């Protein structure tokens, strides 16, 4: 299987002399094509920093990152921009939908930006809206729909351009459990049926149990990892909880 | 801790936020105070005729309206920034009435402070300001001793006290106007898009057309009540403009949205939707900018046209800096000596023109030209060879060849409506020994002789001239051009002292200064208002851009995250702002074109050139504003951290 993402000795330091804070000490990881990888860890462990760096939104202090064979450390700002547009998809905790656009327009945005033909755009948006069950709200504005619908719209936007890699940052963080489950199931479907590669940061063990592999970070290093393999989701969920309690963060901090 | 002290502390702490509002209030007060002081200035009161007095009053009313709108606008901008803070107070359990009172105090304290500072600054700066403006418009002839007028202070205080009270009351109502939730999520919801009604569009066009028609017709004197007509025109055009923008902008944007090939093409989707998102606010701003542009253009255009036509008519009436009828070589010599001594003025051209002056009858003309009467019903004959020579020297490409008793009049005050048509008309000159008849075959719209010496100048052929000069005395007209003729006051006085009355000494300087001081105050007023309105338009655009850029920052952050390059973002911003800028400029220019056409009719003069120049200058300033706006918007949106 092809390696989709490869990070070697990634380090991130914030601040200047005297007030240095090391968010990531030394991260090495690899994500293969078709994997659904979760990143977990207590607050302040550096998981969001890691996601931002891997997804090219932030820059690492040192270390190398390759996505789909491209060394993103060597790319210039302009190149990174088009790289993000063509190869990556994003789902954020606070949706990051544009409130000036309708749901449909939000979803087609990446295609419009890449100047795909209008007919092709129409076809794709119908297909994807069907997948996420949001056909009815396409003409509505973000402030007119629920959080779960917004997040599904954001997920649709993330995948519409067929990205090599999808990054999800606490996608269920602002959703009620029903919406969260629906979204996670959609992502899981996407992973299983369409072989999408997904990396998801979460602090919710339930959300993480949908992944095929979970990496745990603590204090800026990868502490351990847990592969789902043939275990059921319930068993996997239990195992994740075990690791989390071993990690030391109180349970209240995790859910 | 009293409410009043909280309000005071608020002002102290958020000074940066308050600063813009405060500065724009002070600016308005200084402007208004300066203008009103001018109005009550003793000298100007003495110098002004009825007409100028009316213009002054109209201008100060326009200023009051403008200043109120401007302060109201800045106030709205300012309160929007504070909605969240107000919401927080309410959340923490401060009573609505208390919050209202607190906002009222804040506004009131700031207003009073601005008023005091504004009047003091106005008193200090206005003299300097007025002198600067005088210099700028070249109206040095209007010599204003500036003084602080009690009446001006009282009027300023009254006008602004009312404005401040109203805005303070608006502040008080803020907490009652909005629900708590609305205070917290200001700007989240889009404005509901108004329908692109075809009726509204037609109605708008009818209203604007009605305004234009009135403006053009007013000059014909059908509408006796001038002020009422002006008011009607203004109302029709302003409302029409607003409706026009509201319907047209929606229509245009919706059209571009429907065209998916355009809409789904790159960043267009962002720009178009942003504009639709704030459509109501945009329609308002577009209207304000269009009207302000029109007002600015009218003020600029009117003053510059007056200046231009005055200058032009003086220049055509006085082709030479000095002219006189020679009274013998001794005096000519003296004149040359004085000219040689003048250090600041070099003689560039001296000519000597033979001429014959005759009393004359103009039997065919109902309305003979004014120069004829000014020269005591006389005409001045000059031979065509002299005309051709002189025209060549002055760089005028025009040659005359006449036969027999044919003649050509030189009428530099020609006006198609009032002047005689000359062609085929006759002049009977009282020459010796017999009267002679000249037949005009045409005229020229310039003269080669200065007004006082030339009067109504008539060019005849050399043979006729020579024949007439046998029995009649030939006058020798001396004409001199010097450098810096517009400042040649001293030189002019020296020459006038030695030349007798019958030399009919004629100088460009005196005529020029006379024309300038007559129109100086008008010019000054136009330039003053024009400047104020240009600044105001700039500030309103600036406020709008600042508000929107800050509100839009998050949106552009998202775009950057999902892969939109900075270049594309700037392109989109440039397009959006172009829409906001171009539409009102076009309409503003159209409005002012009709207003100035009406003025042109009133003046009976062709002012196409000065009007085009004013429009060009304004458009240039406007384009500079555009690029500045795009750049600052872009900078705010791209800034890494929120301030």
PDB file of C-alpha atoms in Angstrom, chain A residues 13-231:
ATOM      1  CA  UNK A  13       8.599  25.425  19.164  1.00  0.00           C
ATOM      2  CA  UNK A  14       6.590  28.520  20.027  1.00  0.00           C
ATOM      3  CA  UNK A  15       7.832  31.787  21.430  1.00  0.00           C
ATOM      4  CA  UNK A  16      11.129  33.537  21.471  1.00  0.00           C
ATOM      5  CA  UNK A  17      14.159  33.442  23.721  1.00  0.00           C
ATOM      6  CA  UNK A  18      13.290  33.072  27.341  1.00  0.00           C
ATOM      7  CA  UNK A  19       9.693  32.045  26.763  1.00  0.00           C
ATOM      8  CA  UNK A  20      10.094  28.917  24.730  1.00  0.00           C
ATOM      9  CA  UNK A  21       7.307  26.404  24.695  1.00  0.00           C
ATOM     10  CA  UNK A  22       7.832  23.152  22.863  1.00  0.00           C
ATOM     11  CA  UNK A  23       4.506  21.951  21.489  1.00  0.00           C
ATOM     12  CA  UNK A  24       5.876  19.005  19.509  1.00  0.00           C
ATOM     13  CA  UNK A  25       9.140  17.375  20.478  1.00  0.00           C
ATOM     14  CA  UNK A  26       9.814  14.699  17.954  1.00  0.00           C
ATOM     15  CA  UNK A  27       6.992  13.219  15.955  1.00  0.00           C
ATOM     16  CA  UNK A  28       7.425  10.392  13.473  1.00  0.00           C
ATOM     17  CA  UNK A  29       4.419   8.882  11.781  1.00  0.00           C
ATOM     18  CA  UNK A  30       3.194   7.340   8.599  1.00  0.00           C
ATOM     19  CA  UNK A  31      -0.304   7.114   7.165  1.00  0.00           C
ATOM     20  CA  UNK A  32      -1.020   4.700   4.349  1.00  0.00           C
ATOM     21  CA  UNK A  33      -3.557   5.137   1.602  1.00  0.00           C
ATOM     22  CA  UNK A  34      -7.050   4.185   2.722  1.00  0.00           C
ATOM     23  CA  UNK A  35      -6.343   4.484   6.416  1.00  0.00           C
ATOM     24  CA  UNK A  36      -8.627   6.258   8.908  1.00  0.00           C
ATOM     25  CA  UNK A  37      -6.237   7.479  11.581  1.00  0.00           C
ATOM     26  CA  UNK A  38      -7.252   9.113  14.833  1.00  0.00           C
ATOM     27  CA  UNK A  39      -5.032  11.347  16.922  1.00  0.00           C
ATOM     28  CA  UNK A  40      -5.844  11.523  20.601  1.00  0.00           C
ATOM     29  CA  UNK A  41      -4.342  13.089  23.653  1.00  0.00           C
ATOM     30  CA  UNK A  42      -5.210  15.317  26.579  1.00  0.00           C
ATOM     31  CA  UNK A  43      -5.652  19.064  26.177  1.00  0.00           C
ATOM     32  CA  UNK A  44      -2.364  20.763  25.474  1.00  0.00           C
ATOM     33  CA  UNK A  45      -0.728  17.587  24.253  1.00  0.00           C
ATOM     34  CA  UNK A  46      -0.145  19.148  20.826  1.00  0.00           C
ATOM     35  CA  UNK A  47      -2.675  17.262  18.730  1.00  0.00           C
ATOM     36  CA  UNK A  48      -4.134  20.280  17.018  1.00  0.00           C
ATOM     37  CA  UNK A  49      -0.659  21.710  16.451  1.00  0.00           C
ATOM     38  CA  UNK A  50       0.280  18.453  14.782  1.00  0.00           C
ATOM     39  CA  UNK A  51      -2.763  18.534  12.544  1.00  0.00           C
ATOM     40  CA  UNK A  52      -2.104  22.136  11.539  1.00  0.00           C
ATOM     41  CA  UNK A  53       1.486  21.327  10.655  1.00  0.00           C
ATOM     42  CA  UNK A  54       0.663  18.164   8.743  1.00  0.00           C
ATOM     43  CA  UNK A  55      -2.063  19.950   6.849  1.00  0.00           C
ATOM     44  CA  UNK A  56       0.293  22.800   5.785  1.00  0.00           C
ATOM     45  CA  UNK A  57      -1.683  25.469   7.640  1.00  0.00           C
ATOM     46  CA  UNK A  58       1.227  25.921  10.066  1.00  0.00           C
ATOM     47  CA  UNK A  59       4.961  25.373   9.594  1.00  0.00           C
ATOM     48  CA  UNK A  60       7.139  23.006  11.593  1.00  0.00           C
ATOM     49  CA  UNK A  61      10.256  24.346  13.287  1.00  0.00           C
ATOM     50  CA  UNK A  62      12.200  21.375  11.980  1.00  0.00           C
ATOM     51  CA  UNK A  63      11.611  17.943  10.476  1.00  0.00           C
ATOM     52  CA  UNK A  64      10.269  16.734   7.160  1.00  0.00           C
ATOM     53  CA  UNK A  65       6.751  16.073   5.937  1.00  0.00           C
ATOM     54  CA  UNK A  66       5.809  14.340   2.714  1.00  0.00           C
ATOM     55  CA  UNK A  67       2.289  14.077   1.457  1.00  0.00           C
ATOM     56  CA  UNK A  68       1.607  11.839  -1.516  1.00  0.00           C
ATOM     57  CA  UNK A  69       5.292  12.018  -2.369  1.00  0.00           C
ATOM     58  CA  UNK A  70       5.558  15.846  -2.169  1.00  0.00           C
ATOM     59  CA  UNK A  71       7.916  17.438   0.346  1.00  0.00           C
ATOM     60  CA  UNK A  72       5.738  20.238   1.691  1.00  0.00           C
ATOM     61  CA  UNK A  73       8.609  21.826   3.595  1.00  0.00           C
ATOM     62  CA  UNK A  74      10.157  22.844   0.300  1.00  0.00           C
ATOM     63  CA  UNK A  75       7.041  24.416  -1.160  1.00  0.00           C
ATOM     64  CA  UNK A  76       6.496  28.152  -1.419  1.00  0.00           C
ATOM     65  CA  UNK A  77       3.320  29.825  -0.169  1.00  0.00           C
ATOM     66  CA  UNK A  78       1.704  29.944  -3.602  1.00  0.00           C
ATOM     67  CA  UNK A  79       2.501  26.298  -4.269  1.00  0.00           C
ATOM     68  CA  UNK A  80       1.161  25.308  -0.871  1.00  0.00           C
ATOM     69  CA  UNK A  81      -2.072  27.096  -1.625  1.00  0.00           C
ATOM     70  CA  UNK A  82      -2.758  25.161  -4.763  1.00  0.00           C
ATOM     71  CA  UNK A  83      -1.531  21.997  -3.112  1.00  0.00           C
ATOM     72  CA  UNK A  84      -4.069  22.444  -0.321  1.00  0.00           C
ATOM     73  CA  UNK A  85      -6.759  23.048  -2.857  1.00  0.00           C
ATOM     74  CA  UNK A  86      -5.994  20.019  -4.994  1.00  0.00           C
ATOM     75  CA  UNK A  87      -4.743  17.387  -2.557  1.00  0.00           C
ATOM     76  CA  UNK A  88      -6.252  18.126   0.838  1.00  0.00           C
ATOM     77  CA  UNK A  89      -9.710  18.329   2.336  1.00  0.00           C
ATOM     78  CA  UNK A  90     -10.554  19.984   5.646  1.00  0.00           C
ATOM     79  CA  UNK A  91     -13.258  19.520   8.262  1.00  0.00           C
ATOM     80  CA  UNK A  92     -13.077  21.895  11.229  1.00  0.00           C
ATOM     81  CA  UNK A  93     -14.725  21.818  14.618  1.00  0.00           C
ATOM     82  CA  UNK A  94     -16.487  25.134  13.982  1.00  0.00           C
ATOM     83  CA  UNK A  95     -17.408  24.123  10.407  1.00  0.00           C
ATOM     84  CA  UNK A  96     -15.776  27.139   8.811  1.00  0.00           C
ATOM     85  CA  UNK A  97     -18.550  27.519   6.312  1.00  0.00           C
ATOM     86  CA  UNK A  98     -18.857  30.913   4.675  1.00  0.00           C
ATOM     87  CA  UNK A  99     -22.050  32.525   5.890  1.00  0.00           C
ATOM     88  CA  UNK A 100     -22.316  34.569   2.711  1.00  0.00           C
ATOM     89  CA  UNK A 101     -22.787  31.435   0.644  1.00  0.00           C
ATOM     90  CA  UNK A 102     -25.568  28.879   0.519  1.00  0.00           C
ATOM     91  CA  UNK A 103     -24.798  25.312   1.548  1.00  0.00           C
ATOM     92  CA  UNK A 104     -24.507  24.312  -2.091  1.00  0.00           C
ATOM     93  CA  UNK A 105     -22.150  27.145  -2.870  1.00  0.00           C
ATOM     94  CA  UNK A 106     -20.044  26.299   0.141  1.00  0.00           C
ATOM     95  CA  UNK A 107     -19.728  22.724  -1.032  1.00  0.00           C
ATOM     96  CA  UNK A 108     -18.775  23.595  -4.601  1.00  0.00           C
ATOM     97  CA  UNK A 109     -16.274  26.210  -3.557  1.00  0.00           C
ATOM     98  CA  UNK A 110     -13.129  24.096  -4.050  1.00  0.00           C
ATOM     99  CA  UNK A 111     -14.285  23.036  -7.525  1.00  0.00           C
ATOM    100  CA  UNK A 112     -15.229  26.584  -8.493  1.00  0.00           C
ATOM    101  CA  UNK A 113     -11.853  27.779  -7.341  1.00  0.00           C
ATOM    102  CA  UNK A 114     -10.172  25.153  -9.487  1.00  0.00           C
ATOM    103  CA  UNK A 115     -12.328  26.319 -12.396  1.00  0.00           C
ATOM    104  CA  UNK A 116     -14.045  23.018 -12.984  1.00  0.00           C
ATOM    105  CA  UNK A 117     -16.871  23.265 -15.531  1.00  0.00           C
ATOM    106  CA  UNK A 118     -20.249  24.283 -14.146  1.00  0.00           C
ATOM    107  CA  UNK A 119     -21.954  21.121 -15.450  1.00  0.00           C
ATOM    108  CA  UNK A 120     -19.431  18.850 -13.811  1.00  0.00           C
ATOM    109  CA  UNK A 121     -19.818  20.844 -10.582  1.00  0.00           C
ATOM    110  CA  UNK A 122     -23.579  20.335 -10.621  1.00  0.00           C
ATOM    111  CA  UNK A 123     -23.167  16.603 -11.104  1.00  0.00           C
ATOM    112  CA  UNK A 124     -20.684  16.248  -8.260  1.00  0.00           C
ATOM    113  CA  UNK A 125     -22.633  18.298  -5.781  1.00  0.00           C
ATOM    114  CA  UNK A 126     -25.739  16.151  -6.326  1.00  0.00           C
ATOM    115  CA  UNK A 127     -23.759  12.985  -5.853  1.00  0.00           C
ATOM    116  CA  UNK A 128     -22.101  14.109  -2.652  1.00  0.00           C
ATOM    117  CA  UNK A 129     -25.164  15.722  -1.130  1.00  0.00           C
ATOM    118  CA  UNK A 130     -26.853  12.355  -1.601  1.00  0.00           C
ATOM    119  CA  UNK A 131     -24.072  10.613   0.265  1.00  0.00           C
ATOM    120  CA  UNK A 132     -24.399  12.924   3.255  1.00  0.00           C
ATOM    121  CA  UNK A 133     -28.177  13.257   3.121  1.00  0.00           C
ATOM    122  CA  UNK A 134     -28.272  17.029   2.761  1.00  0.00           C
ATOM    123  CA  UNK A 135     -30.050  17.402  -0.606  1.00  0.00           C
ATOM    124  CA  UNK A 136     -32.925  19.299   1.017  1.00  0.00           C
ATOM    125  CA  UNK A 137     -30.880  22.089   2.488  1.00  0.00           C
ATOM    126  CA  UNK A 138     -28.633  22.903  -0.456  1.00  0.00           C
ATOM    127  CA  UNK A 139     -30.226  26.285  -1.125  1.00  0.00           C
ATOM    128  CA  UNK A 140     -30.237  27.354   2.529  1.00  0.00           C
ATOM    129  CA  UNK A 141     -27.697  29.556   4.251  1.00  0.00           C
ATOM    130  CA  UNK A 142     -25.511  28.181   7.047  1.00  0.00           C
ATOM    131  CA  UNK A 143     -27.324  30.183   9.723  1.00  0.00           C
ATOM    132  CA  UNK A 144     -30.578  28.507   8.701  1.00  0.00           C
ATOM    133  CA  UNK A 145     -29.485  24.914   9.323  1.00  0.00           C
ATOM    134  CA  UNK A 146     -28.440  22.837  12.363  1.00  0.00           C
ATOM    135  CA  UNK A 147     -24.908  22.135  13.523  1.00  0.00           C
ATOM    136  CA  UNK A 148     -25.018  18.545  12.300  1.00  0.00           C
ATOM    137  CA  UNK A 149     -26.130  19.662   8.862  1.00  0.00           C
ATOM    138  CA  UNK A 150     -23.437  22.293   8.785  1.00  0.00           C
ATOM    139  CA  UNK A 151     -20.795  19.730   9.631  1.00  0.00           C
ATOM    140  CA  UNK A 152     -22.036  17.382   6.940  1.00  0.00           C
ATOM    141  CA  UNK A 153     -21.906  20.253   4.495  1.00  0.00           C
ATOM    142  CA  UNK A 154     -18.338  20.958   5.610  1.00  0.00           C
ATOM    143  CA  UNK A 155     -17.495  17.286   5.111  1.00  0.00           C
ATOM    144  CA  UNK A 156     -19.027  17.410   1.644  1.00  0.00           C
ATOM    145  CA  UNK A 157     -16.871  20.401   0.835  1.00  0.00           C
ATOM    146  CA  UNK A 158     -13.814  18.543   2.108  1.00  0.00           C
ATOM    147  CA  UNK A 159     -14.266  15.603  -0.215  1.00  0.00           C
ATOM    148  CA  UNK A 160     -15.785  17.151  -3.321  1.00  0.00           C
ATOM    149  CA  UNK A 161     -12.431  17.707  -5.020  1.00  0.00           C
ATOM    150  CA  UNK A 162     -11.371  14.093  -4.385  1.00  0.00           C
ATOM    151  CA  UNK A 163      -8.470  14.988  -2.101  1.00  0.00           C
ATOM    152  CA  UNK A 164      -5.655  12.552  -1.404  1.00  0.00           C
ATOM    153  CA  UNK A 165      -5.983  13.199   2.277  1.00  0.00           C
ATOM    154  CA  UNK A 166      -8.770  14.511   4.495  1.00  0.00           C
ATOM    155  CA  UNK A 167      -7.962  16.298   7.754  1.00  0.00           C
ATOM    156  CA  UNK A 168     -10.649  16.524  10.395  1.00  0.00           C
ATOM    157  CA  UNK A 169     -10.131  18.635  13.500  1.00  0.00           C
ATOM    158  CA  UNK A 170     -12.570  17.665  16.263  1.00  0.00           C
ATOM    159  CA  UNK A 171     -15.356  17.317  13.716  1.00  0.00           C
ATOM    160  CA  UNK A 172     -17.844  16.115  16.313  1.00  0.00           C
ATOM    161  CA  UNK A 173     -16.789  18.591  18.981  1.00  0.00           C
ATOM    162  CA  UNK A 174     -19.806  20.847  18.558  1.00  0.00           C
ATOM    163  CA  UNK A 175     -22.388  18.191  17.674  1.00  0.00           C
ATOM    164  CA  UNK A 176     -24.970  16.329  19.702  1.00  0.00           C
ATOM    165  CA  UNK A 177     -24.458  12.588  19.916  1.00  0.00           C
ATOM    166  CA  UNK A 178     -26.950  11.732  17.197  1.00  0.00           C
ATOM    167  CA  UNK A 179     -25.463  14.134  14.670  1.00  0.00           C
ATOM    168  CA  UNK A 180     -21.993  13.053  15.724  1.00  0.00           C
ATOM    169  CA  UNK A 181     -22.773   9.401  15.091  1.00  0.00           C
ATOM    170  CA  UNK A 182     -24.280  10.213  11.701  1.00  0.00           C
ATOM    171  CA  UNK A 183     -21.229  12.169  10.687  1.00  0.00           C
ATOM    172  CA  UNK A 184     -18.812   9.529  11.914  1.00  0.00           C
ATOM    173  CA  UNK A 185     -20.706   6.864  10.040  1.00  0.00           C
ATOM    174  CA  UNK A 186     -20.497   8.933   6.895  1.00  0.00           C
ATOM    175  CA  UNK A 187     -16.771   9.370   7.312  1.00  0.00           C
ATOM    176  CA  UNK A 188     -16.361   5.678   7.997  1.00  0.00           C
ATOM    177  CA  UNK A 189     -18.368   4.849   4.870  1.00  0.00           C
ATOM    178  CA  UNK A 190     -16.191   7.191   2.906  1.00  0.00           C
ATOM    179  CA  UNK A 191     -13.158   5.402   4.192  1.00  0.00           C
ATOM    180  CA  UNK A 192     -14.434   1.894   3.589  1.00  0.00           C
ATOM    181  CA  UNK A 193     -16.271   2.341   0.297  1.00  0.00           C
ATOM    182  CA  UNK A 194     -14.292   5.089  -1.417  1.00  0.00           C
ATOM    183  CA  UNK A 195     -10.933   4.312   0.206  1.00  0.00           C
ATOM    184  CA  UNK A 196     -10.542   7.902   1.347  1.00  0.00           C
ATOM    185  CA  UNK A 197      -7.576   8.534   3.591  1.00  0.00           C
ATOM    186  CA  UNK A 198      -8.608  10.416   6.699  1.00  0.00           C
ATOM    187  CA  UNK A 199      -6.735  11.832   9.636  1.00  0.00           C
ATOM    188  CA  UNK A 200      -8.916  12.949  12.513  1.00  0.00           C
ATOM    189  CA  UNK A 201      -7.975  14.749  15.705  1.00  0.00           C
ATOM    190  CA  UNK A 202     -10.385  14.132  18.539  1.00  0.00           C
ATOM    191  CA  UNK A 203     -10.532  13.875  22.291  1.00  0.00           C
ATOM    192  CA  UNK A 204     -13.684  11.836  22.187  1.00  0.00           C
ATOM    193  CA  UNK A 205     -13.065   8.118  22.566  1.00  0.00           C
ATOM    194  CA  UNK A 206     -16.369   7.323  20.895  1.00  0.00           C
ATOM    195  CA  UNK A 207     -15.374   9.238  17.791  1.00  0.00           C
ATOM    196  CA  UNK A 208     -11.940   7.638  17.825  1.00  0.00           C
ATOM    197  CA  UNK A 209     -13.482   4.152  17.880  1.00  0.00           C
ATOM    198  CA  UNK A 210     -14.546   4.657  14.258  1.00  0.00           C
ATOM    199  CA  UNK A 211     -10.885   4.874  13.196  1.00  0.00           C
ATOM    200  CA  UNK A 212      -8.771   2.006  11.948  1.00  0.00           C
ATOM    201  CA  UNK A 213      -5.804   3.150  14.005  1.00  0.00           C
ATOM    202  CA  UNK A 214      -5.422   5.640  16.831  1.00  0.00           C
ATOM    203  CA  UNK A 215      -2.222   7.462  17.791  1.00  0.00           C
ATOM    204  CA  UNK A 216      -1.946   8.871  21.288  1.00  0.00           C
ATOM    205  CA  UNK A 217       0.250  11.860  21.960  1.00  0.00           C
ATOM    206  CA  UNK A 218       1.313  13.287  25.245  1.00  0.00           C
ATOM    207  CA  UNK A 219       3.652  16.211  25.887  1.00  0.00           C
ATOM    208  CA  UNK A 220       4.614  16.494  22.253  1.00  0.00           C
ATOM    209  CA  UNK A 221       5.588  12.908  21.509  1.00  0.00           C
ATOM    210  CA  UNK A 222       3.683   9.892  20.277  1.00  0.00           C
ATOM    211  CA  UNK A 223       3.043   7.844  23.343  1.00  0.00           C
ATOM    212  CA  UNK A 224       1.516   4.769  21.799  1.00  0.00           C
ATOM    213  CA  UNK A 225      -0.783   3.544  19.085  1.00  0.00           C
ATOM    214  CA  UNK A 226      -3.746   1.254  18.924  1.00  0.00           C
ATOM    215  CA  UNK A 227      -4.814  -0.684  15.842  1.00  0.00           C
ATOM    216  CA  UNK A 228      -8.428  -1.776  15.507  1.00  0.00           C
ATOM    217  CA  UNK A 229      -7.736  -4.848  13.431  1.00  0.00           C
ATOM    218  CA  UNK A 230     -10.549  -7.376  13.754  1.00  0.00           C
ATOM    219  CA  UNK A 231     -11.914  -6.162  17.066  1.00  0.00           C
TER     220      UNK A 231
END
